[in-house]
Every structure is written in C-alpha cells, then in structure tokens.
mmCIF file of C-alpha atoms in Angstrom:
data_model
loop_
_atom_site.group_PDB
_atom_site.id
_atom_site.type_symbol
_atom_site.label_atom_id
_atom_site.label_comp_id
_atom_site.label_asym_id
_atom_site.label_seq_id
_atom_site.Cartn_x
_atom_site.Cartn_y
_atom_site.Cartn_z
ATOM 1 C CA MET A 1 136.368 104.511 75.959
ATOM 2 C CA ILE A 2 132.599 104.361 75.595
ATOM 3 C CA ILE A 3 130.740 107.659 75.269
ATOM 4 C CA LEU A 4 126.980 108.068 75.507
ATOM 5 C CA GLY A 5 125.586 111.216 73.856
ATOM 6 C CA VAL A 6 122.240 112.724 74.856
ATOM 7 C CA ASP A 7 120.194 115.118 72.719
ATOM 8 C CA PRO A 8 117.825 116.229 75.492
ATOM 9 C CA GLY A 9 114.103 116.555 74.910
ATOM 10 C CA LEU A 10 110.943 115.843 76.852
ATOM 11 C CA THR A 11 108.997 114.348 73.934
ATOM 12 C CA ARG A 12 111.979 112.705 72.237
ATOM 13 C CA CYS A 13 115.354 112.350 73.919
ATOM 14 C CA GLY A 14 118.062 111.065 71.576
ATOM 15 C CA VAL A 15 120.669 108.594 72.848
ATOM 16 C CA GLY A 16 123.785 107.659 70.856
ATOM 17 C CA VAL A 17 126.640 105.428 71.976
ATOM 18 C CA VAL A 18 130.083 105.244 70.359
ATOM 19 C CA GLU A 19 133.382 103.646 71.272
ATOM 20 C CA ALA A 20 136.593 105.637 70.864
ATOM 21 C CA GLY A 21 139.509 103.281 70.263
ATOM 22 C CA ALA A 22 143.194 103.814 69.527
ATOM 23 C CA SER A 23 144.036 106.937 67.438
ATOM 24 C CA ARG A 24 140.538 108.173 68.171
ATOM 25 C CA ARG A 25 139.053 105.578 65.824
ATOM 26 C CA LEU A 26 135.327 105.634 66.410
ATOM 27 C CA SER A 27 132.861 102.740 66.253
ATOM 28 C CA PHE A 28 129.095 102.852 66.349
ATOM 29 C CA ILE A 29 127.518 100.936 69.238
ATOM 30 C CA HIS A 30 123.897 102.023 69.617
ATOM 31 C CA VAL A 31 121.344 104.682 68.783
ATOM 32 C CA ASP A 32 117.803 105.133 70.075
ATOM 33 C CA VAL A 33 115.217 107.680 71.138
ATOM 34 C CA VAL A 34 113.560 107.676 74.562
ATOM 35 C CA ARG A 35 110.055 109.112 74.325
ATOM 36 C CA SER A 36 107.353 110.410 76.639
ATOM 37 C CA ASP A 37 103.687 111.034 75.938
ATOM 38 C CA PRO A 38 102.887 114.782 75.630
ATOM 39 C CA HIS A 39 99.443 114.059 77.105
ATOM 40 C CA GLU A 40 100.901 112.814 80.388
ATOM 41 C CA SER A 41 101.738 115.134 83.286
ATOM 42 C CA GLN A 42 105.163 116.745 83.434
ATOM 43 C CA ASP A 43 106.327 114.681 86.428
ATOM 44 C CA LEU A 44 105.408 111.351 84.789
ATOM 45 C CA ARG A 45 107.081 112.418 81.547
ATOM 46 C CA LEU A 46 110.311 113.253 83.367
ATOM 47 C CA LEU A 47 110.108 109.903 85.146
ATOM 48 C CA LYS A 48 109.733 108.144 81.780
ATOM 49 C CA ILE A 49 112.740 109.958 80.258
ATOM 50 C CA TYR A 50 114.801 109.366 83.407
ATOM 51 C CA ARG A 51 114.017 105.637 83.484
ATOM 52 C CA GLY A 52 114.777 105.288 79.772
ATOM 53 C CA LEU A 53 118.138 106.988 80.215
ATOM 54 C CA CYS A 54 118.969 104.901 83.320
ATOM 55 C CA THR A 55 118.304 101.738 81.308
ATOM 56 C CA LYS A 56 120.731 102.916 78.590
ATOM 57 C CA LEU A 57 123.399 103.880 81.135
ATOM 58 C CA ASP A 58 123.123 100.501 82.842
ATOM 59 C CA GLU A 59 123.205 98.656 79.517
ATOM 60 C CA PHE A 60 126.230 100.414 77.992
ATOM 61 C CA ILE A 61 128.095 101.549 81.151
ATOM 62 C CA PRO A 62 129.731 104.528 79.396
ATOM 63 C CA ASP A 63 132.942 106.185 80.597
ATOM 64 C CA ALA A 64 131.472 109.607 79.872
ATOM 65 C CA VAL A 65 128.108 111.177 79.081
ATOM 66 C CA SER A 66 128.005 114.059 76.592
ATOM 67 C CA ILE A 67 124.869 116.229 76.774
ATOM 68 C CA GLU A 68 123.883 119.205 74.636
ATOM 69 C CA ARG A 69 124.056 122.483 76.552
ATOM 70 C CA VAL A 70 120.697 124.212 76.788
ATOM 71 C CA PHE A 71 120.541 127.994 76.489
ATOM 72 C CA ALA A 72 117.920 130.233 78.076
ATOM 73 C CA GLN A 73 117.288 132.091 74.831
ATOM 74 C CA ALA A 74 116.371 128.914 72.933
ATOM 75 C CA ASN A 75 112.800 128.197 71.763
ATOM 76 C CA ARG A 76 110.588 129.384 74.615
ATOM 77 C CA ASN A 77 107.936 126.770 73.957
ATOM 78 C CA THR A 78 110.239 123.875 74.659
ATOM 79 C CA VAL A 79 113.313 125.244 76.456
ATOM 80 C CA LEU A 80 112.207 124.387 80.007
ATOM 81 C CA GLY A 81 111.224 120.822 79.120
ATOM 82 C CA THR A 82 114.524 120.431 77.255
ATOM 83 C CA ALA A 83 116.455 121.800 80.239
ATOM 84 C CA GLN A 84 114.643 119.412 82.566
ATOM 85 C CA ALA A 85 115.335 116.428 80.305
ATOM 86 C CA ALA A 86 119.022 117.468 80.302
ATOM 87 C CA GLY A 87 118.752 117.785 84.093
ATOM 88 C CA VAL A 88 117.483 114.251 84.655
ATOM 89 C CA ALA A 89 120.150 112.975 82.224
ATOM 90 C CA MET A 90 122.834 114.720 84.338
ATOM 91 C CA LEU A 91 121.269 113.316 87.491
ATOM 92 C CA ALA A 92 121.199 109.750 86.132
ATOM 93 C CA ALA A 93 124.893 110.008 85.185
ATOM 94 C CA ALA A 94 125.890 111.623 88.500
ATOM 95 C CA GLN A 95 124.106 108.847 90.430
ATOM 96 C CA ARG A 96 126.384 106.360 88.678
ATOM 97 C CA GLY A 97 129.555 108.413 89.105
ATOM 98 C CA ILE A 98 129.881 108.872 85.336
ATOM 99 C CA PRO A 99 131.531 112.181 84.309
ATOM 100 C CA VAL A 100 129.223 114.563 82.438
ATOM 101 C CA ALA A 101 130.331 116.950 79.686
ATOM 102 C CA LEU A 102 128.117 119.632 78.169
ATOM 103 C CA HIS A 103 128.765 120.581 74.552
ATOM 104 C CA THR A 104 127.154 123.347 72.516
ATOM 105 C CA PRO A 105 125.656 122.606 69.089
ATOM 106 C CA THR A 106 128.432 124.802 67.621
ATOM 107 C CA GLU A 107 131.121 122.653 69.254
ATOM 108 C CA ALA A 108 129.486 119.493 67.925
ATOM 109 C CA LYS A 109 129.198 120.881 64.387
ATOM 110 C CA LEU A 110 132.815 122.092 64.425
ATOM 111 C CA ALA A 111 134.095 118.773 65.741
ATOM 112 C CA ILE A 112 132.271 116.792 63.091
ATOM 113 C CA THR A 113 132.272 118.958 59.956
ATOM 114 C CA GLY A 114 134.960 121.548 60.711
ATOM 115 C CA ASN A 115 132.271 124.249 60.429
ATOM 116 C CA GLY A 116 130.396 125.480 63.508
ATOM 117 C CA GLN A 117 127.604 126.786 61.304
ATOM 118 C CA ALA A 118 127.128 123.533 59.330
ATOM 119 C CA GLN A 119 123.646 122.536 58.205
ATOM 120 C CA LYS A 120 121.887 119.628 59.922
ATOM 121 C CA ILE A 121 122.180 117.467 56.808
ATOM 122 C CA GLN A 122 125.964 118.004 56.606
ATOM 123 C CA VAL A 123 126.329 116.908 60.235
ATOM 124 C CA GLU A 124 124.173 113.829 59.603
ATOM 125 C CA ARG A 125 126.227 112.870 56.524
ATOM 126 C CA MET A 126 129.504 113.232 58.426
ATOM 127 C CA VAL A 127 128.168 111.229 61.398
ATOM 128 C CA THR A 128 127.211 108.483 58.942
ATOM 129 C CA ARG A 129 130.675 108.576 57.336
ATOM 130 C CA ILE A 130 132.690 108.782 60.587
ATOM 131 C CA LEU A 131 130.840 105.772 62.034
ATOM 132 C CA ASN A 132 130.866 103.799 58.754
ATOM 133 C CA LEU A 133 127.094 103.424 58.759
ATOM 134 C CA ASN A 134 125.204 102.253 55.699
ATOM 135 C CA THR A 135 122.335 104.685 56.203
ATOM 136 C CA MET A 136 121.897 107.946 58.064
ATOM 137 C CA PRO A 137 120.654 107.438 61.632
ATOM 138 C CA THR A 138 117.052 108.545 62.111
ATOM 139 C CA PRO A 139 115.228 110.407 63.546
ATOM 140 C CA ALA A 140 117.215 113.660 63.789
ATOM 141 C CA ASP A 141 117.417 113.384 67.612
ATOM 142 C CA ALA A 142 119.265 110.083 67.189
ATOM 143 C CA ALA A 143 121.800 111.599 64.780
ATOM 144 C CA ASP A 144 122.294 114.582 67.111
ATOM 145 C CA ALA A 145 122.934 112.271 70.052
ATOM 146 C CA LEU A 146 125.613 110.416 68.048
ATOM 147 C CA ALA A 147 127.087 113.789 67.026
ATOM 148 C CA LEU A 148 127.362 114.770 70.704
ATOM 149 C CA ALA A 149 129.095 111.492 71.559
ATOM 150 C CA ILE A 150 131.520 111.899 68.617
ATOM 151 C CA CYS A 151 132.125 115.538 69.579
ATOM 152 C CA HIS A 152 133.190 114.472 73.040
ATOM 153 C CA ALA A 153 135.426 111.702 71.693
ATOM 154 C CA LEU A 154 137.205 114.103 69.300
ATOM 155 C CA ARG A 155 137.471 117.035 71.726
ATOM 156 C CA PRO A 156 140.893 118.706 71.617
ATOM 157 C CA SER A 157 141.232 118.450 75.391
ATOM 158 C CA GLY A 158 144.903 119.406 75.490
ATOM 159 C CA ALA A 159 144.180 122.528 73.500
ATOM 160 C CA LEU A 160 141.856 123.877 76.149
ATOM 161 C CA GLN A 161 144.829 124.642 78.351
ATOM 162 C CA GLY A 162 146.343 126.629 75.497
ATOM 163 C CA GLY A 163 150.091 126.643 74.872
ATOM 164 C CA GLU A 164 152.239 124.491 72.674
ATOM 165 C CA ARG A 165 149.873 121.586 72.039
ATOM 166 C CA GLU A 166 147.467 123.854 70.159
ATOM 167 C CA GLN A 167 150.047 124.333 67.391
ATOM 168 C CA HIS A 168 149.544 120.723 66.347
ATOM 169 C CA LEU A 169 145.792 121.040 65.923
ATOM 170 C CA THR A 170 144.023 121.159 62.600
ATOM 171 C CA GLN A 171 142.292 124.413 61.669
ATOM 172 C CA ALA A 172 138.920 122.893 62.603
ATOM 173 C CA GLN A 173 140.248 121.808 65.976
ATOM 174 C CA ARG A 174 141.651 125.297 66.626
ATOM 175 C CA GLN A 175 138.266 126.866 65.750
ATOM 176 C CA TRP A 176 136.608 124.418 68.071
ATOM 177 C CA ALA A 177 139.028 125.103 70.911
ATOM 178 C CA GLU A 178 138.318 128.814 70.461
ATOM 179 C CA ALA A 179 134.534 128.209 70.516
ATOM 180 C CA THR A 180 134.897 126.135 73.692
ATOM 181 C CA ARG A 181 137.017 128.816 75.332
ATOM 182 C CA LYS A 182 134.362 131.413 74.463
ATOM 183 C CA ALA A 183 131.667 129.239 75.973
ATOM 184 C CA ASN A 184 133.667 128.542 79.123
ATOM 185 C CA ARG A 185 134.486 132.228 79.590
ATOM 186 C CA GLY A 186 130.821 132.689 80.472
ATOM 187 C CA GLY A 187 131.255 130.439 83.528
ATOM 188 C CA ASN A 188 128.470 127.916 83.891
ATOM 189 C CA MET A 189 126.937 128.309 80.457
ATOM 190 C CA LEU A 190 123.858 126.420 81.412
ATOM 191 C CA HIS A 191 122.838 129.599 83.171
ATOM 192 C CA ARG A 192 123.675 132.079 80.452
ATOM 193 C CA GLY A 193 122.993 133.157 76.950
ATOM 194 C CA MET A 194 125.776 132.528 74.438
ATOM 195 C CA MET B 1 96.622 115.523 104.452
ATOM 196 C CA ILE B 2 100.317 116.374 104.447
ATOM 197 C CA ILE B 3 101.577 118.717 101.743
ATOM 198 C CA LEU B 4 105.216 119.357 100.916
ATOM 199 C CA GLY B 5 105.915 122.653 99.115
ATOM 200 C CA VAL B 6 109.042 123.194 97.010
ATOM 201 C CA ASP B 7 110.453 126.592 96.035
ATOM 202 C CA PRO B 8 112.842 125.287 93.390
ATOM 203 C CA GLY B 9 116.394 126.561 93.096
ATOM 204 C CA LEU B 10 119.789 125.098 92.335
ATOM 205 C CA THR B 11 121.693 127.024 95.011
ATOM 206 C CA ARG B 12 118.883 127.064 97.579
ATOM 207 C CA CYS B 13 115.778 124.905 97.241
ATOM 208 C CA GLY B 14 113.117 125.699 99.851
ATOM 209 C CA VAL B 15 111.083 122.879 101.402
ATOM 210 C CA GLY B 16 108.016 123.509 103.568
ATOM 211 C CA VAL B 17 105.674 120.912 105.035
ATOM 212 C CA VAL B 18 102.167 121.589 106.411
ATOM 213 C CA GLU B 19 99.276 119.416 107.511
ATOM 214 C CA ALA B 20 95.764 120.299 106.399
ATOM 215 C CA GLY B 21 93.246 119.055 108.938
ATOM 216 C CA ALA B 22 89.453 119.326 109.230
ATOM 217 C CA SER B 23 87.931 122.583 107.874
ATOM 218 C CA ARG B 24 91.204 123.229 106.132
ATOM 219 C CA ARG B 25 92.894 124.021 109.446
ATOM 220 C CA LEU B 26 96.616 124.189 108.757
ATOM 221 C CA SER B 27 99.501 123.165 111.002
ATOM 222 C CA PHE B 28 103.173 123.768 110.523
ATOM 223 C CA ILE B 29 105.307 120.628 110.341
ATOM 224 C CA HIS B 30 108.709 121.485 108.914
ATOM 225 C CA VAL B 31 110.710 124.025 106.954
ATOM 226 C CA ASP B 32 114.223 123.792 105.549
ATOM 227 C CA VAL B 33 116.435 124.713 102.627
ATOM 228 C CA VAL B 34 118.360 122.150 100.564
ATOM 229 C CA ARG B 35 121.544 123.705 99.195
ATOM 230 C CA SER B 36 124.188 122.931 96.597
ATOM 231 C CA ASP B 37 127.619 124.463 96.152
ATOM 232 C CA PRO B 38 127.760 126.875 93.163
ATOM 233 C CA HIS B 39 131.380 125.847 92.617
ATOM 234 C CA GLU B 40 130.462 122.210 91.945
ATOM 235 C CA SER B 41 129.520 120.941 88.494
ATOM 236 C CA GLN B 42 125.896 121.126 87.380
ATOM 237 C CA ASP B 43 125.373 117.339 87.539
ATOM 238 C CA LEU B 44 126.688 117.048 91.104
ATOM 239 C CA ARG B 45 124.577 120.026 92.186
ATOM 240 C CA LEU B 46 121.426 118.428 90.774
ATOM 241 C CA LEU B 47 122.329 115.180 92.530
ATOM 242 C CA LYS B 48 122.698 117.083 95.833
ATOM 243 C CA ILE B 49 119.314 118.813 95.451
ATOM 244 C CA TYR B 50 117.638 115.558 94.369
ATOM 245 C CA ARG B 51 119.048 113.610 97.335
ATOM 246 C CA GLY B 52 118.039 116.356 99.757
ATOM 247 C CA LEU B 53 114.482 116.351 98.401
ATOM 248 C CA CYS B 54 114.291 112.528 98.472
ATOM 249 C CA THR B 55 115.290 112.595 102.148
ATOM 250 C CA LYS B 56 112.485 115.076 102.908
ATOM 251 C CA LEU B 57 109.911 113.049 100.936
ATOM 252 C CA ASP B 58 110.901 109.865 102.755
ATOM 253 C CA GLU B 59 110.838 111.620 106.135
ATOM 254 C CA PHE B 60 107.431 113.307 105.798
ATOM 255 C CA ILE B 61 105.699 111.005 103.280
ATOM 256 C CA PRO B 62 103.448 113.787 101.925
ATOM 257 C CA ASP B 63 100.119 113.153 100.174
ATOM 258 C CA ALA B 64 100.935 115.838 97.615
ATOM 259 C CA VAL B 65 103.902 117.892 96.456
ATOM 260 C CA SER B 66 103.311 121.525 95.464
ATOM 261 C CA ILE B 67 106.048 123.052 93.291
ATOM 262 C CA GLU B 68 106.342 126.590 91.938
ATOM 263 C CA ARG B 69 105.788 126.744 88.185
ATOM 264 C CA VAL B 70 108.828 128.042 86.315
ATOM 265 C CA PHE B 71 108.321 130.349 83.334
ATOM 266 C CA ALA B 72 110.666 130.676 80.384
ATOM 267 C CA GLN B 73 110.694 134.456 80.590
ATOM 268 C CA ALA B 74 111.934 134.480 84.191
ATOM 269 C CA ASN B 75 115.458 135.664 85.113
ATOM 270 C CA ARG B 76 117.688 134.309 82.349
ATOM 271 C CA ASN B 77 120.677 133.875 84.630
ATOM 272 C CA THR B 78 118.952 131.348 86.834
ATOM 273 C CA VAL B 79 115.857 130.094 84.983
ATOM 274 C CA LEU B 80 117.407 126.895 83.617
ATOM 275 C CA GLY B 81 118.889 125.870 86.961
ATOM 276 C CA THR B 82 115.550 126.648 88.620
ATOM 277 C CA ALA B 83 113.687 124.592 85.996
ATOM 278 C CA GLN B 84 116.072 121.691 86.524
ATOM 279 C CA ALA B 85 115.693 121.831 90.301
ATOM 280 C CA ALA B 86 111.897 121.780 89.773
ATOM 281 C CA GLY B 87 112.435 118.864 87.376
ATOM 282 C CA VAL B 88 114.333 116.702 89.865
ATOM 283 C CA ALA B 89 111.695 117.581 92.509
ATOM 284 C CA MET B 90 108.957 116.322 90.137
ATOM 285 C CA LEU B 91 111.009 113.224 89.398
ATOM 286 C CA ALA B 92 111.550 112.447 93.099
ATOM 287 C CA ALA B 93 107.799 112.750 93.746
ATOM 288 C CA ALA B 94 106.845 110.712 90.658
ATOM 289 C CA GLN B 95 109.232 107.918 91.715
ATOM 290 C CA ARG B 96 107.248 107.653 94.967
ATOM 291 C CA GLY B 97 103.841 107.886 93.312
ATOM 292 C CA ILE B 98 103.098 111.199 95.058
ATOM 293 C CA PRO B 99 100.836 113.546 93.036
ATOM 294 C CA VAL B 100 102.544 116.758 91.895
ATOM 295 C CA ALA B 101 100.813 120.135 91.556
ATOM 296 C CA LEU B 102 102.413 123.195 89.980
ATOM 297 C CA HIS B 103 101.295 126.592 91.281
ATOM 298 C CA THR B 104 102.252 130.029 89.977
ATOM 299 C CA PRO B 105 103.543 132.718 92.376
ATOM 300 C CA THR B 106 100.313 134.653 91.628
ATOM 301 C CA GLU B 107 98.172 131.703 92.724
ATOM 302 C CA ALA B 108 100.173 131.361 95.939
ATOM 303 C CA LYS B 109 99.931 135.092 96.732
ATOM 304 C CA LEU B 110 96.190 135.113 96.036
ATOM 305 C CA ALA B 111 95.573 132.033 98.162
ATOM 306 C CA ILE B 112 97.468 133.444 101.092
ATOM 307 C CA THR B 113 96.846 137.206 101.060
ATOM 308 C CA GLY B 114 93.854 137.561 98.741
ATOM 309 C CA ASN B 115 96.030 139.682 96.422
ATOM 310 C CA GLY B 116 97.928 138.111 93.532
ATOM 311 C CA GLN B 117 100.293 141.089 93.431
ATOM 312 C CA ALA B 118 101.087 141.032 97.162
ATOM 313 C CA GLN B 119 104.582 142.009 98.318
ATOM 314 C CA LYS B 120 106.928 139.305 99.603
ATOM 315 C CA ILE B 121 106.733 140.681 103.162
ATOM 316 C CA GLN B 122 102.907 140.504 103.153
ATOM 317 C CA VAL B 123 103.045 136.846 102.072
ATOM 318 C CA GLU B 124 105.614 136.070 104.766
ATOM 319 C CA ARG B 125 103.484 137.756 107.462
ATOM 320 C CA MET B 126 100.369 135.842 106.394
ATOM 321 C CA VAL B 127 102.270 132.517 106.274
ATOM 322 C CA THR B 128 103.456 133.236 109.832
ATOM 323 C CA ARG B 129 99.890 134.052 110.955
ATOM 324 C CA ILE B 130 98.172 131.143 109.161
ATOM 325 C CA LEU B 131 100.606 128.628 110.671
ATOM 326 C CA ASN B 132 100.631 130.276 114.143
ATOM 327 C CA LEU B 133 104.391 130.686 114.081
ATOM 328 C CA ASN B 134 106.173 132.895 116.611
ATOM 329 C CA THR B 135 108.630 134.264 114.066
ATOM 330 C CA MET B 136 108.696 134.547 110.285
ATOM 331 C CA PRO B 137 110.296 131.527 108.614
ATOM 332 C CA THR B 138 113.696 132.341 107.108
ATOM 333 C CA PRO B 139 115.301 132.448 104.599
ATOM 334 C CA ALA B 140 112.853 133.659 101.966
ATOM 335 C CA ASP B 141 113.025 130.328 100.073
ATOM 336 C CA ALA B 142 111.723 128.595 103.200
ATOM 337 C CA ALA B 143 108.759 130.980 103.515
ATOM 338 C CA ASP B 144 107.985 130.583 99.811
ATOM 339 C CA ALA B 145 108.000 126.797 100.135
ATOM 340 C CA LEU B 146 105.492 127.010 103.020
ATOM 341 C CA ALA B 147 103.401 129.426 100.925
ATOM 342 C CA LEU B 148 103.291 126.861 98.097
ATOM 343 C CA ALA B 149 102.200 124.110 100.482
ATOM 344 C CA ILE B 150 99.499 126.372 101.996
ATOM 345 C CA CYS B 151 98.383 127.445 98.513
ATOM 346 C CA HIS B 152 97.812 123.822 97.558
ATOM 347 C CA ALA B 153 95.949 123.088 100.812
ATOM 348 C CA LEU B 154 93.608 126.054 100.317
ATOM 349 C CA ARG B 155 93.084 125.596 96.585
ATOM 350 C CA PRO B 156 89.440 126.077 95.552
ATOM 351 C CA SER B 157 89.465 122.778 93.684
ATOM 352 C CA GLY B 158 85.693 122.656 93.212
ATOM 353 C CA ALA B 159 85.735 126.109 91.708
ATOM 354 C CA LEU B 160 87.970 125.033 88.884
ATOM 355 C CA GLN B 161 85.096 123.228 87.261
ATOM 356 C CA GLY B 162 83.081 126.460 87.378
ATOM 357 C CA GLY B 163 79.369 126.359 88.058
ATOM 358 C CA GLU B 164 77.424 126.693 91.255
ATOM 359 C CA ARG B 165 80.145 125.972 93.781
ATOM 360 C CA GLU B 166 82.016 129.099 92.739
ATOM 361 C CA GLN B 167 79.217 131.299 94.117
ATOM 362 C CA HIS B 168 80.148 130.236 97.630
ATOM 363 C CA LEU B 169 83.752 131.313 97.294
ATOM 364 C CA THR B 170 85.201 134.438 98.878
ATOM 365 C CA GLN B 171 86.330 137.205 96.533
ATOM 366 C CA ALA B 172 89.964 136.143 96.980
ATOM 367 C CA GLN B 173 89.099 132.547 96.106
ATOM 368 C CA ARG B 174 87.205 133.685 92.996
ATOM 369 C CA GLN B 175 90.209 135.772 91.879
ATOM 370 C CA TRP B 176 92.408 132.780 92.474
ATOM 371 C CA ALA B 177 90.149 130.419 90.552
ATOM 372 C CA GLU B 178 90.252 132.911 87.681
ATOM 373 C CA ALA B 179 94.079 133.115 87.828
ATOM 374 C CA THR B 180 94.288 129.328 87.812
ATOM 375 C CA ARG B 181 91.924 129.086 84.850
ATOM 376 C CA LYS B 182 94.068 131.613 82.948
ATOM 377 C CA ALA B 183 97.207 129.602 83.706
ATOM 378 C CA ASN B 184 95.588 126.315 82.707
ATOM 379 C CA ARG B 185 94.213 127.777 79.493
ATOM 380 C CA GLY B 186 97.820 127.820 78.276
ATOM 381 C CA GLY B 187 97.947 124.033 78.503
ATOM 382 C CA ASN B 188 101.155 122.826 80.085
ATOM 383 C CA MET B 189 102.350 126.157 81.419
ATOM 384 C CA LEU B 190 105.770 124.855 82.127
ATOM 385 C CA HIS B 191 106.342 125.226 78.423
ATOM 386 C CA ARG B 192 104.888 128.653 77.912
ATOM 387 C CA GLY B 193 105.087 132.288 78.857
ATOM 388 C CA MET B 194 102.263 133.605 81.033
#
C-alpha cells in the first residue's frame, strides 16, 4: 500500500511517500516540497501548489492520501492559506478517486514517537529511523509529510471501533486511538477547534 | 464585460453573473447556488463545489471572477470550509486564465448602497434595483454573489492610484476607495485580520 502524506502550506507544501508492506514494514519512496512564490497572486499560488500535487499523485499513484488537519485557531497569519493548500490537496485526490484521511499533529506524533506532545526533532529522528534513512529529511515540511504518511500507515484502524481488538494495542497505540476518538467526537474537525 | 461573483461556502456557494456594458450599465445574466452535502467527506464536498463552479465558468466564460475575501477571525465553525471553497473557486478561475479579484463585504456594501455597514436587506434591495429584477434574488448566498459581481463592475479602479481622478468620484466611491486602500495596506488580506 502506497501512502502519500501532505504537510499543507501555500509557500511550502511538503509531500512524502512511503510504502507499507507486510507486518506494516515501511519503506521510503519519495520526499519533496512543492513551492509557490509569495509575490504571486493567491489564485496563481494555489494553481502552482495544485499542479505540483497532481504531478506527485500521478507519479506515485498512492492508495491513500494523508493530510494534516488544519484548525481554525492555528496561526492567524497563515491559517487560511494552509487550509486552502489542504483544500486543493483534497480536491486533487478526490478527482482521482483516492481516499483522503486527515490526521492531527498529535496523532502523527503519537503514532511515530508514542508521545503526542513530542518535540519536532524527536519526530524527525524517529521518521529517519523508521524509514532507515541515512540522514534526516529536510526541510521540516518534508519530514512532516513523511510523518503524516507513516501515521496513516500505522493507524490502529481496528481500535477505532473499540472493543476487543484494542486490548492488543501497545500503550502508544491506545493513546493514539483515544486522541483520534476525541478528534472525531467533534464531528468534522476541519470546522472546529480542538 | 462579463463578471462572475462567488459567495464562497462549502454547503452553499453562491454564483452570480452580470454583464457590465457602456457607462457601467449592468445587466443580470444568471444566479444560482452550488451545494454540497454536509454528510459527505470534506474532499468529496470540495470536489462537488469545484465541479459546480467549473461548469458555471465554462457556461458563462466571464472576463473576471469576483470572490468574497475570507478573514481568519470570521465564524470559527465555518471559516476553514469557506476559505477552502474560495480556494477551489480561485483555482478553477486560474486554470482558465480568468483574472480573480477578492472583495471584502464592506467594499461590496459600499459599492452597492454607498454604506459599508449597510444591512443585508438594503444590499438585496439595491441589487434588485440595479439589475432591474422583479423580485429579490434568493437565497441570500445568491444575492451576495450578485453583489460581489456588481461590486467588481463598479469598482473605482482609477481611484486606487489616488490623485486627480479621485476628485470626480461620488462620496460613496471615495469611501469605497478608502476601504479598499485600507484592505490592501495589509498586503495579502487573505492571510490577515482586518
């Protein structure tokens, strides 16, 4: 299963691609950043990000796209541009019939480090280790995009329905399932604060 | 010159089309609302809105698209969906090489009623009068979309560069030019509070 992660942004939009094999073994496939020029108009910047993401989707033909959830209370200076970049990423995936999953930064941190409050550097180190990379992926947007792809690959999907399967989860997976449940309780979280 | 106005929304996205003839005489062409089902996933809803807007752009082939600016401090429950609907509208226009203008609600109210703080009903009545309609366009999103198209048609573009031309403007146009200058002073307002 190939998963393409997107760390949405209007200036820099991170893209990370991983393959999840048997026993959830993960392999690195690709990492890149799609950029747009802050001096261009908003519509042309969105077009640039959209085209860049379409090219990646058509190159790697992922089975799923994992995008960071954007929250309304995030940095006011960039939140709308970030939401719009996430929007065109969702659109590009939907046009190709590829399922889209939204994951919070907390979910990604929990999935990768076992700690939803982990520092950026801890997440980057674990991404590097999980994917057997020689060096940490740069820039940060690229590492975050890989983290989102890994997060989706490792998601404890059975646990979300509760019940018996959850007993077999690790502590980190249980914490993550709980964080996901909390997020989902709010309905469509893209419209709500955490 | 044909102008297509967009009142962005994820559940209901208003579309209004007007033609600006000689002496800025305005004629009504079309009004409609593109909808998406709140029970569908975010990506499929954006795809629905995008496709609906593409159909309108290809039907009316406007010379300009006028979209309401979204502000980060707007209603938290809907602001991100609204921003994303505006984003896919910008994208659809940019893909067709159609220039995009963003106008604030204050600019639209000023252009249409001469009062940037006008009530919704006053704007609707003036839209009806300006376009010689027999009845007020409904629902509200439709009227707002027409207001955005009219606002763009009537914009005091010369006044924005200041100087002599501004002396010939009406008081309402001067107020509007001032409101536009204030908005533009913030740079790319899509990223900022007012």
